[in-house]
PDB file of C-alpha atoms in Angstrom:
ATOM      1  CA  MET A  29       0.000   0.000   0.000  1.00  0.00           C
ATOM      2  CA  THR A  30       1.470   3.333  -1.077  1.00  0.00           C
ATOM      3  CA  PRO A  31       0.920   6.589   0.845  1.00  0.00           C
ATOM      4  CA  THR A  32      -1.132   7.863  -2.115  1.00  0.00           C
ATOM      5  CA  GLU A  33      -3.405   4.829  -2.020  1.00  0.00           C
ATOM      6  CA  PHE A  34      -3.861   5.183   1.726  1.00  0.00           C
ATOM      7  CA  LYS A  35      -4.765   8.858   1.287  1.00  0.00           C
ATOM      8  CA  GLU A  36      -7.301   8.028  -1.452  1.00  0.00           C
ATOM      9  CA  PHE A  37      -8.985   5.495   0.795  1.00  0.00           C
ATOM     10  CA  SER A  38      -8.881   7.794   3.842  1.00  0.00           C
ATOM     11  CA  THR A  39     -10.625  10.516   1.817  1.00  0.00           C
ATOM     12  CA  PHE A  40     -13.333   8.059   0.726  1.00  0.00           C
ATOM     13  CA  LEU A  41     -13.907   6.862   4.309  1.00  0.00           C
ATOM     14  CA  GLU A  42     -14.124  10.353   5.789  1.00  0.00           C
ATOM     15  CA  LYS A  43     -16.533  11.489   3.058  1.00  0.00           C
ATOM     16  CA  SER A  44     -18.724   8.389   3.485  1.00  0.00           C
ATOM     17  CA  CYS A  45     -19.028   8.136   7.254  1.00  0.00           C
ATOM     18  CA  GLY A  46     -16.830  10.782   8.901  1.00  0.00           C
ATOM     19  CA  ILE A  47     -14.150   8.411  10.213  1.00  0.00           C
ATOM     20  CA  LEU A  48     -10.722  10.063  10.224  1.00  0.00           C
ATOM     21  CA  LEU A  49      -7.810   7.654   9.713  1.00  0.00           C
ATOM     22  CA  ALA A  50      -4.453   8.581  11.207  1.00  0.00           C
ATOM     23  CA  GLU A  51      -1.440   7.947   8.985  1.00  0.00           C
ATOM     24  CA  HIS A  52      -0.148   5.158  11.230  1.00  0.00           C
ATOM     25  CA  LYS A  53      -3.369   3.162  10.666  1.00  0.00           C
ATOM     26  CA  GLN A  54      -2.226   1.643   7.362  1.00  0.00           C
ATOM     27  CA  TYR A  55      -1.949  -1.759   9.043  1.00  0.00           C
ATOM     28  CA  LEU A  56      -5.632  -1.497  10.044  1.00  0.00           C
ATOM     29  CA  VAL A  57      -6.751  -0.864   6.469  1.00  0.00           C
ATOM     30  CA  GLN A  58      -4.666  -3.775   5.218  1.00  0.00           C
ATOM     31  CA  SER A  59      -5.892  -6.254   7.842  1.00  0.00           C
ATOM     32  CA  ARG A  60      -9.567  -5.304   7.596  1.00  0.00           C
ATOM     33  CA  LEU A  61      -9.879  -4.987   3.818  1.00  0.00           C
ATOM     34  CA  SER A  62      -7.674  -7.810   2.539  1.00  0.00           C
ATOM     35  CA  LYS A  63     -10.546 -10.348   2.530  1.00  0.00           C
ATOM     36  CA  ILE A  64     -12.929  -7.974   0.717  1.00  0.00           C
ATOM     37  CA  MET A  65     -10.258  -7.104  -1.874  1.00  0.00           C
ATOM     38  CA  GLN A  66      -9.627 -10.781  -2.475  1.00  0.00           C
ATOM     39  CA  GLN A  67     -13.352 -11.502  -2.882  1.00  0.00           C
ATOM     40  CA  GLN A  68     -13.756  -8.567  -5.276  1.00  0.00           C
ATOM     41  CA  GLY A  69     -10.633  -9.434  -7.265  1.00  0.00           C
ATOM     42  CA  CYS A  70      -9.073  -6.025  -6.565  1.00  0.00           C
ATOM     43  CA  SER A  71      -5.385  -5.842  -7.427  1.00  0.00           C
ATOM     44  CA  SER A  72      -4.788  -2.711  -5.331  1.00  0.00           C
ATOM     45  CA  LEU A  73      -6.406  -0.297  -2.894  1.00  0.00           C
ATOM     46  CA  THR A  74      -6.733   2.205  -5.760  1.00  0.00           C
ATOM     47  CA  ASP A  75      -8.738  -0.406  -7.675  1.00  0.00           C
ATOM     48  CA  LEU A  76     -11.045  -0.858  -4.654  1.00  0.00           C
ATOM     49  CA  VAL A  77     -11.553   2.907  -4.199  1.00  0.00           C
ATOM     50  CA  GLY A  78     -12.364   3.194  -7.916  1.00  0.00           C
ATOM     51  CA  ARG A  79     -15.099   0.581  -7.542  1.00  0.00           C
ATOM     52  CA  LEU A  80     -16.418   2.264  -4.396  1.00  0.00           C
ATOM     53  CA  ASN A  81     -16.796   5.557  -6.224  1.00  0.00           C
ATOM     54  CA  ARG A  82     -18.708   4.058  -9.141  1.00  0.00           C
ATOM     55  CA  PRO A  83     -22.493   4.612  -9.259  1.00  0.00           C
ATOM     56  CA  GLY A  84     -24.439   1.715  -7.762  1.00  0.00           C
ATOM     57  CA  GLY A  85     -21.625   0.446  -5.547  1.00  0.00           C
ATOM     58  CA  ASN A  86     -23.720   0.645  -2.351  1.00  0.00           C
ATOM     59  CA  THR A  87     -23.357  -3.009  -1.331  1.00  0.00           C
ATOM     60  CA  LEU A  88     -19.565  -2.885  -1.592  1.00  0.00           C
ATOM     61  CA  LYS A  89     -19.512   0.475   0.195  1.00  0.00           C
ATOM     62  CA  GLU A  90     -21.552  -1.020   3.045  1.00  0.00           C
ATOM     63  CA  GLN A  91     -19.159  -3.976   3.312  1.00  0.00           C
ATOM     64  CA  VAL A  92     -16.117  -1.698   3.485  1.00  0.00           C
ATOM     65  CA  ILE A  93     -17.655   0.645   6.078  1.00  0.00           C
ATOM     66  CA  ASP A  94     -18.712  -2.394   8.127  1.00  0.00           C
ATOM     67  CA  ALA A  95     -15.144  -3.678   8.038  1.00  0.00           C
ATOM     68  CA  MET A  96     -13.623  -0.333   9.019  1.00  0.00           C
ATOM     69  CA  THR A  97     -16.077   0.518  11.792  1.00  0.00           C
ATOM     70  CA  THR A  98     -14.825  -0.216  15.288  1.00  0.00           C
ATOM     71  CA  ASN A  99     -17.535  -2.181  17.084  1.00  0.00           C
ATOM     72  CA  GLU A 100     -15.889  -2.388  20.498  1.00  0.00           C
ATOM     73  CA  THR A 101     -18.583  -2.283  23.154  1.00  0.00           C
ATOM     74  CA  LEU A 102     -19.419  -3.401  26.692  1.00  0.00           C
ATOM     75  CA  TRP A 103     -22.440  -3.756  28.938  1.00  0.00           C
ATOM     76  CA  PHE A 104     -22.817  -0.737  31.266  1.00  0.00           C
ATOM     77  CA  ARG A 105     -19.631   0.755  29.819  1.00  0.00           C
ATOM     78  CA  ASP A 106     -17.838   3.064  32.310  1.00  0.00           C
ATOM     79  CA  ILE A 107     -20.663   2.448  34.866  1.00  0.00           C
ATOM     80  CA  HIS A 108     -21.124   6.106  35.913  1.00  0.00           C
ATOM     81  CA  PRO A 109     -23.366   7.128  32.952  1.00  0.00           C
ATOM     82  CA  TYR A 110     -25.849   4.471  34.063  1.00  0.00           C
ATOM     83  CA  GLU A 111     -25.628   5.610  37.688  1.00  0.00           C
ATOM     84  CA  ILE A 112     -26.340   9.166  36.512  1.00  0.00           C
ATOM     85  CA  LEU A 113     -29.260   7.817  34.479  1.00  0.00           C
ATOM     86  CA  ARG A 114     -30.703   5.959  37.478  1.00  0.00           C
ATOM     87  CA  ASN A 115     -30.001   8.510  40.243  1.00  0.00           C
ATOM     88  CA  LYS A 116     -30.411  11.872  38.484  1.00  0.00           C
ATOM     89  CA  LEU A 117     -31.949  11.760  35.010  1.00  0.00           C
ATOM     90  CA  LEU A 118     -34.796   9.272  35.436  1.00  0.00           C
ATOM     91  CA  PRO A 119     -36.040  10.793  38.738  1.00  0.00           C
ATOM     92  CA  GLU A 120     -35.966  14.247  37.129  1.00  0.00           C
ATOM     93  CA  LEU A 121     -37.737  13.076  33.971  1.00  0.00           C
ATOM     94  CA  LYS A 122     -40.308  11.095  35.973  1.00  0.00           C
ATOM     95  CA  GLU A 123     -41.541  14.357  37.499  1.00  0.00           C
ATOM     96  CA  ALA A 124     -41.463  16.286  34.209  1.00  0.00           C
ATOM     97  CA  LYS A 125     -43.017  13.682  31.880  1.00  0.00           C
ATOM     98  CA  ARG A 126     -46.319  12.685  33.424  1.00  0.00           C
ATOM     99  CA  PHE A 127     -48.188  12.446  30.102  1.00  0.00           C
ATOM    100  CA  GLN A 128     -45.376  12.081  27.556  1.00  0.00           C
ATOM    101  CA  LYS A 129     -43.433   9.070  26.389  1.00  0.00           C
ATOM    102  CA  LEU A 130     -39.800   8.990  27.540  1.00  0.00           C
ATOM    103  CA  ARG A 131     -37.523   8.981  24.468  1.00  0.00           C
ATOM    104  CA  VAL A 132     -33.831   8.050  24.478  1.00  0.00           C
ATOM    105  CA  TRP A 133     -31.445   7.897  21.508  1.00  0.00           C
ATOM    106  CA  SER A 134     -28.457   5.566  21.571  1.00  0.00           C
ATOM    107  CA  ALA A 135     -26.276   6.804  18.688  1.00  0.00           C
ATOM    108  CA  ALA A 136     -23.689   4.374  17.257  1.00  0.00           C
ATOM    109  CA  CYS A 137     -25.229   1.520  19.245  1.00  0.00           C
ATOM    110  CA  SER A 138     -23.033  -1.242  17.767  1.00  0.00           C
ATOM    111  CA  THR A 139     -24.278  -4.744  18.711  1.00  0.00           C
ATOM    112  CA  GLY A 140     -26.860  -3.441  21.178  1.00  0.00           C
ATOM    113  CA  GLN A 141     -25.141  -3.494  24.557  1.00  0.00           C
ATOM    114  CA  GLU A 142     -25.706   0.220  25.231  1.00  0.00           C
ATOM    115  CA  PRO A 143     -29.450   0.458  24.411  1.00  0.00           C
ATOM    116  CA  TYR A 144     -30.196  -2.818  26.204  1.00  0.00           C
ATOM    117  CA  SER A 145     -28.210  -1.602  29.249  1.00  0.00           C
ATOM    118  CA  ILE A 146     -30.318   1.592  29.226  1.00  0.00           C
ATOM    119  CA  SER A 147     -33.491  -0.495  28.989  1.00  0.00           C
ATOM    120  CA  MET A 148     -32.426  -2.566  32.016  1.00  0.00           C
ATOM    121  CA  VAL A 149     -31.824   0.581  34.093  1.00  0.00           C
ATOM    122  CA  ILE A 150     -35.262   1.918  33.099  1.00  0.00           C
ATOM    123  CA  ASP A 151     -36.820  -1.435  34.028  1.00  0.00           C
ATOM    124  CA  GLU A 152     -35.142  -1.395  37.460  1.00  0.00           C
ATOM    125  CA  PHE A 153     -36.212   2.210  38.016  1.00  0.00           C
ATOM    126  CA  LYS A 154     -39.834   1.448  37.123  1.00  0.00           C
ATOM    127  CA  HIS A 155     -39.926  -1.471  39.543  1.00  0.00           C
ATOM    128  CA  ALA A 156     -38.632   0.826  42.290  1.00  0.00           C
ATOM    129  CA  HIS A 157     -41.105   3.584  41.305  1.00  0.00           C
ATOM    130  CA  PRO A 158     -44.454   2.024  40.309  1.00  0.00           C
ATOM    131  CA  GLY A 159     -46.407   4.264  37.941  1.00  0.00           C
ATOM    132  CA  ALA A 160     -43.329   6.036  36.548  1.00  0.00           C
ATOM    133  CA  PHE A 161     -43.478   6.783  32.823  1.00  0.00           C
ATOM    134  CA  SER A 162     -47.028   5.526  32.447  1.00  0.00           C
ATOM    135  CA  SER A 163     -47.044   6.708  28.811  1.00  0.00           C
ATOM    136  CA  GLY A 164     -44.178   4.329  28.021  1.00  0.00           C
ATOM    137  CA  GLU A 165     -40.576   4.566  26.900  1.00  0.00           C
ATOM    138  CA  GLU A 166     -38.777   4.248  23.577  1.00  0.00           C
ATOM    139  CA  ILE A 167     -35.059   3.784  23.011  1.00  0.00           C
ATOM    140  CA  LEU A 168     -34.030   4.461  19.426  1.00  0.00           C
ATOM    141  CA  ALA A 169     -30.724   2.703  18.703  1.00  0.00           C
ATOM    142  CA  THR A 170     -28.893   3.651  15.507  1.00  0.00           C
ATOM    143  CA  ASP A 171     -25.717   2.586  13.745  1.00  0.00           C
ATOM    144  CA  ILE A 172     -24.233   2.867  10.249  1.00  0.00           C
ATOM    145  CA  SER A 173     -23.403  -0.856  10.120  1.00  0.00           C
ATOM    146  CA  SER A 174     -26.192  -3.169   8.958  1.00  0.00           C
ATOM    147  CA  THR A 175     -24.200  -6.166  10.229  1.00  0.00           C
ATOM    148  CA  VAL A 176     -24.096  -5.026  13.844  1.00  0.00           C
ATOM    149  CA  LEU A 177     -27.735  -3.862  13.708  1.00  0.00           C
ATOM    150  CA  GLU A 178     -28.819  -7.316  12.586  1.00  0.00           C
ATOM    151  CA  GLN A 179     -27.010  -8.862  15.549  1.00  0.00           C
ATOM    152  CA  ALA A 180     -28.415  -6.239  17.924  1.00  0.00           C
ATOM    153  CA  ARG A 181     -31.990  -6.892  16.770  1.00  0.00           C
ATOM    154  CA  ARG A 182     -31.570 -10.596  17.513  1.00  0.00           C
ATOM    155  CA  GLY A 183     -30.483  -9.771  21.059  1.00  0.00           C
ATOM    156  CA  GLU A 184     -28.547 -13.031  21.226  1.00  0.00           C
ATOM    157  CA  TYR A 185     -25.059 -13.136  22.772  1.00  0.00           C
ATOM    158  CA  GLU A 186     -22.363 -15.671  23.539  1.00  0.00           C
ATOM    159  CA  MET A 187     -21.141 -16.024  27.128  1.00  0.00           C
ATOM    160  CA  LEU A 188     -17.841 -14.331  26.241  1.00  0.00           C
ATOM    161  CA  ALA A 189     -19.670 -11.124  25.204  1.00  0.00           C
ATOM    162  CA  LEU A 190     -21.946 -11.254  28.253  1.00  0.00           C
ATOM    163  CA  GLY A 191     -18.979 -11.452  30.599  1.00  0.00           C
ATOM    164  CA  ARG A 192     -17.890  -7.964  29.580  1.00  0.00           C
ATOM    165  CA  GLY A 193     -19.608  -5.708  32.108  1.00  0.00           C
ATOM    166  CA  LEU A 194     -22.796  -7.677  32.858  1.00  0.00           C
ATOM    167  CA  SER A 195     -23.389  -8.925  36.406  1.00  0.00           C
ATOM    168  CA  GLN A 196     -24.625 -12.453  37.085  1.00  0.00           C
ATOM    169  CA  ASP A 197     -27.769 -11.011  38.692  1.00  0.00           C
ATOM    170  CA  ARG A 198     -28.701  -9.096  35.548  1.00  0.00           C
ATOM    171  CA  LEU A 199     -27.752 -12.019  33.323  1.00  0.00           C
ATOM    172  CA  HIS A 200     -30.242 -14.328  35.032  1.00  0.00           C
ATOM    173  CA  LYS A 201     -32.881 -11.621  35.436  1.00  0.00           C
ATOM    174  CA  TYR A 202     -32.893 -10.298  31.883  1.00  0.00           C
ATOM    175  CA  PHE A 203     -31.681 -13.161  29.648  1.00  0.00           C
ATOM    176  CA  GLN A 204     -32.901 -16.612  28.666  1.00  0.00           C
ATOM    177  CA  SER A 205     -30.356 -19.345  27.987  1.00  0.00           C
ATOM    178  CA  SER A 206     -30.526 -21.578  24.922  1.00  0.00           C
ATOM    179  CA  PRO A 207     -29.390 -25.213  24.563  1.00  0.00           C
ATOM    180  CA  GLN A 208     -26.653 -24.008  22.176  1.00  0.00           C
ATOM    181  CA  GLY A 209     -25.021 -22.039  24.993  1.00  0.00           C
ATOM    182  CA  SER A 210     -26.000 -18.521  23.891  1.00  0.00           C
ATOM    183  CA  TRP A 211     -28.273 -16.149  25.829  1.00  0.00           C
ATOM    184  CA  THR A 212     -31.170 -14.091  24.440  1.00  0.00           C
ATOM    185  CA  ILE A 213     -32.434 -10.877  25.979  1.00  0.00           C
ATOM    186  CA  LYS A 214     -35.966 -11.127  27.391  1.00  0.00           C
ATOM    187  CA  PRO A 215     -38.911  -9.545  25.524  1.00  0.00           C
ATOM    188  CA  ASN A 216     -39.698  -6.902  28.186  1.00  0.00           C
ATOM    189  CA  ILE A 217     -36.209  -5.381  27.770  1.00  0.00           C
ATOM    190  CA  LYS A 218     -36.085  -5.884  24.005  1.00  0.00           C
ATOM    191  CA  SER A 219     -39.514  -4.362  23.284  1.00  0.00           C
ATOM    192  CA  ARG A 220     -38.392  -0.956  24.555  1.00  0.00           C
ATOM    193  CA  VAL A 221     -35.637  -0.710  21.903  1.00  0.00           C
ATOM    194  CA  ARG A 222     -36.064   0.075  18.199  1.00  0.00           C
ATOM    195  CA  PHE A 223     -33.082  -0.295  15.868  1.00  0.00           C
ATOM    196  CA  GLN A 224     -32.553   1.837  12.783  1.00  0.00           C
ATOM    197  CA  SER A 225     -29.773   2.377  10.262  1.00  0.00           C
ATOM    198  CA  LEU A 226     -28.315   5.898  10.402  1.00  0.00           C
ATOM    199  CA  ASN A 227     -25.183   7.642   9.181  1.00  0.00           C
ATOM    200  CA  LEU A 228     -24.249  10.394  11.663  1.00  0.00           C
ATOM    201  CA  LEU A 229     -23.206  12.556   8.703  1.00  0.00           C
ATOM    202  CA  GLY A 230     -26.810  12.508   7.475  1.00  0.00           C
ATOM    203  CA  ASN A 231     -30.069  14.156   8.507  1.00  0.00           C
ATOM    204  CA  TYR A 232     -31.689  13.519  11.898  1.00  0.00           C
ATOM    205  CA  SER A 233     -34.854  15.602  11.524  1.00  0.00           C
ATOM    206  CA  THR A 234     -37.122  12.571  10.956  1.00  0.00           C
ATOM    207  CA  LEU A 235     -36.028  10.961  14.251  1.00  0.00           C
ATOM    208  CA  GLY A 236     -38.129  13.288  16.397  1.00  0.00           C
ATOM    209  CA  GLN A 237     -37.258  14.813  19.767  1.00  0.00           C
ATOM    210  CA  PHE A 238     -35.470  13.089  22.639  1.00  0.00           C
ATOM    211  CA  ASP A 239     -35.111  13.564  26.384  1.00  0.00           C
ATOM    212  CA  LEU A 240     -31.682  11.901  26.419  1.00  0.00           C
ATOM    213  CA  ILE A 241     -29.014  11.222  23.807  1.00  0.00           C
ATOM    214  CA  PHE A 242     -26.202   8.755  24.460  1.00  0.00           C
ATOM    215  CA  CYS A 243     -23.439   9.480  21.936  1.00  0.00           C
ATOM    216  CA  ARG A 244     -20.528   7.754  23.601  1.00  0.00           C
ATOM    217  CA  ASN A 245     -17.112   6.734  22.269  1.00  0.00           C
ATOM    218  CA  VAL A 246     -17.824   7.582  18.624  1.00  0.00           C
ATOM    219  CA  LEU A 247     -16.959  11.275  18.230  1.00  0.00           C
ATOM    220  CA  ILE A 248     -13.280  10.469  18.810  1.00  0.00           C
ATOM    221  CA  TYR A 249     -13.174   9.041  15.262  1.00  0.00           C
ATOM    222  CA  PHE A 250     -14.272  12.307  13.603  1.00  0.00           C
ATOM    223  CA  SER A 251     -12.503  15.555  12.719  1.00  0.00           C
ATOM    224  CA  SER A 252     -13.210  18.603  14.915  1.00  0.00           C
ATOM    225  CA  ASP A 253     -15.460  20.187  12.286  1.00  0.00           C
ATOM    226  CA  VAL A 254     -17.518  17.024  11.754  1.00  0.00           C
ATOM    227  CA  LYS A 255     -17.811  16.520  15.509  1.00  0.00           C
ATOM    228  CA  LEU A 256     -19.165  20.071  15.998  1.00  0.00           C
ATOM    229  CA  GLU A 257     -21.642  19.614  13.156  1.00  0.00           C
ATOM    230  CA  ILE A 258     -22.946  16.357  14.697  1.00  0.00           C
ATOM    231  CA  LEU A 259     -23.342  17.992  18.105  1.00  0.00           C
ATOM    232  CA  ARG A 260     -25.240  20.935  16.579  1.00  0.00           C
ATOM    233  CA  LYS A 261     -27.603  18.564  14.808  1.00  0.00           C
ATOM    234  CA  MET A 262     -28.107  16.539  17.986  1.00  0.00           C
ATOM    235  CA  HIS A 263     -28.993  19.706  19.892  1.00  0.00           C
ATOM    236  CA  LYS A 264     -31.923  20.221  17.499  1.00  0.00           C
ATOM    237  CA  GLN A 265     -33.200  16.733  18.364  1.00  0.00           C
ATOM    238  CA  LEU A 266     -33.092  17.313  22.131  1.00  0.00           C
ATOM    239  CA  ARG A 267     -36.204  18.550  23.892  1.00  0.00           C
ATOM    240  CA  PRO A 268     -35.658  21.797  25.859  1.00  0.00           C
ATOM    241  CA  GLY A 269     -33.576  20.869  28.914  1.00  0.00           C
ATOM    242  CA  GLY A 270     -32.733  17.431  27.470  1.00  0.00           C
ATOM    243  CA  TYR A 271     -29.362  15.809  28.173  1.00  0.00           C
ATOM    244  CA  LEU A 272     -26.424  14.613  26.080  1.00  0.00           C
ATOM    245  CA  LEU A 273     -24.023  11.977  27.433  1.00  0.00           C
ATOM    246  CA  LEU A 274     -20.602  11.597  25.806  1.00  0.00           C
ATOM    247  CA  GLY A 275     -17.802   9.057  26.294  1.00  0.00           C
ATOM    248  CA  ALA A 276     -15.278   9.263  29.104  1.00  0.00           C
ATOM    249  CA  SER A 277     -12.513  10.507  26.782  1.00  0.00           C
ATOM    250  CA  GLU A 278     -14.766  12.922  24.868  1.00  0.00           C
ATOM    251  CA  SER A 279     -15.535  16.533  25.672  1.00  0.00           C
ATOM    252  CA  LEU A 280     -17.669  19.315  24.283  1.00  0.00           C
ATOM    253  CA  SER A 281     -16.022  22.661  23.510  1.00  0.00           C
ATOM    254  CA  GLY A 282     -17.051  25.630  21.397  1.00  0.00           C
ATOM    255  CA  LEU A 283     -20.789  25.086  21.814  1.00  0.00           C
ATOM    256  CA  GLN A 284     -21.427  26.902  25.091  1.00  0.00           C
ATOM    257  CA  ASP A 285     -24.422  28.642  23.493  1.00  0.00           C
ATOM    258  CA  LEU A 286     -26.120  25.264  22.962  1.00  0.00           C
ATOM    259  CA  TYR A 287     -25.108  23.109  25.932  1.00  0.00           C
ATOM    260  CA  LYS A 288     -24.541  23.631  29.644  1.00  0.00           C
ATOM    261  CA  MET A 289     -21.934  21.421  31.351  1.00  0.00           C
ATOM    262  CA  ILE A 290     -23.120  19.642  34.497  1.00  0.00           C
ATOM    263  CA  HIS A 291     -20.649  17.935  36.874  1.00  0.00           C
ATOM    264  CA  CYS A 292     -22.123  14.792  38.407  1.00  0.00           C
ATOM    265  CA  ARG A 293     -19.031  13.580  40.317  1.00  0.00           C
ATOM    266  CA  PRO A 294     -18.166  11.200  38.825  1.00  0.00           C
ATOM    267  CA  GLY A 295     -18.966  12.068  35.235  1.00  0.00           C
ATOM    268  CA  ILE A 296     -19.985  15.082  33.186  1.00  0.00           C
ATOM    269  CA  ILE A 297     -23.202  15.473  31.184  1.00  0.00           C
ATOM    270  CA  TYR A 298     -24.450  18.279  28.956  1.00  0.00           C
ATOM    271  CA  GLN A 299     -27.872  19.902  29.118  1.00  0.00           C
ATOM    272  CA  ALA A 300     -29.466  21.522  26.072  1.00  0.00           C
ATOM    273  CA  ILE A 301     -29.984  25.262  26.506  1.00  0.00           C
TER     274      ILE A 301
END
């Protein structure tokens, strides 16, 4: 792979889904695309990019984006966002939303661990507070990858994946085991979540308004300009006073006119102004 070829591919990837590839990531491109290039009979990365840019190459484009998307995820990742959800956000929203459905958006949901974790916290909160959110709850979970969305919709996980952040209590409370050794999430947790394909570079206006947006551990892959544009668009989808939760290594700067920083100790969240 020449530097020119790597640059051509990097430009395609950023234009298609916003992911910014650092120059030292050449090994990643090679390891993740070699199988696709072999299947497509591509002699070089330039050949692959040429095919990706042809009209009607959507299936190949989807395969390449799937391969390049990092789908690293855990149950209850970083813990404190879920404690903030249970101890601050849900009690506050319970008082404010007597006759409105609670709406949460899990952006870049990967294989479903985040939205299902949110659903479990809501379930636990409702058991502790009978009558809360009587109009119901909806968690919209979106991702650019059709492969991970398909897996997320199934709600079926191997024990290895379940061991990453999920307690034994929650495993037995919210999952059903199968004879094959996998575990499937129970209908009461699954029914709260709706999965949908979405490119964060696209339009969000049809998604409606949300009380909470979880956009965690994805903005780190975008350029500063793209990140700011995404956060502006997300602000438009938040109800007045709604909250945005980012990843532990992500921060929000330059948008003080749209969001107010709130220290939760531990953790920081952002409230729409």
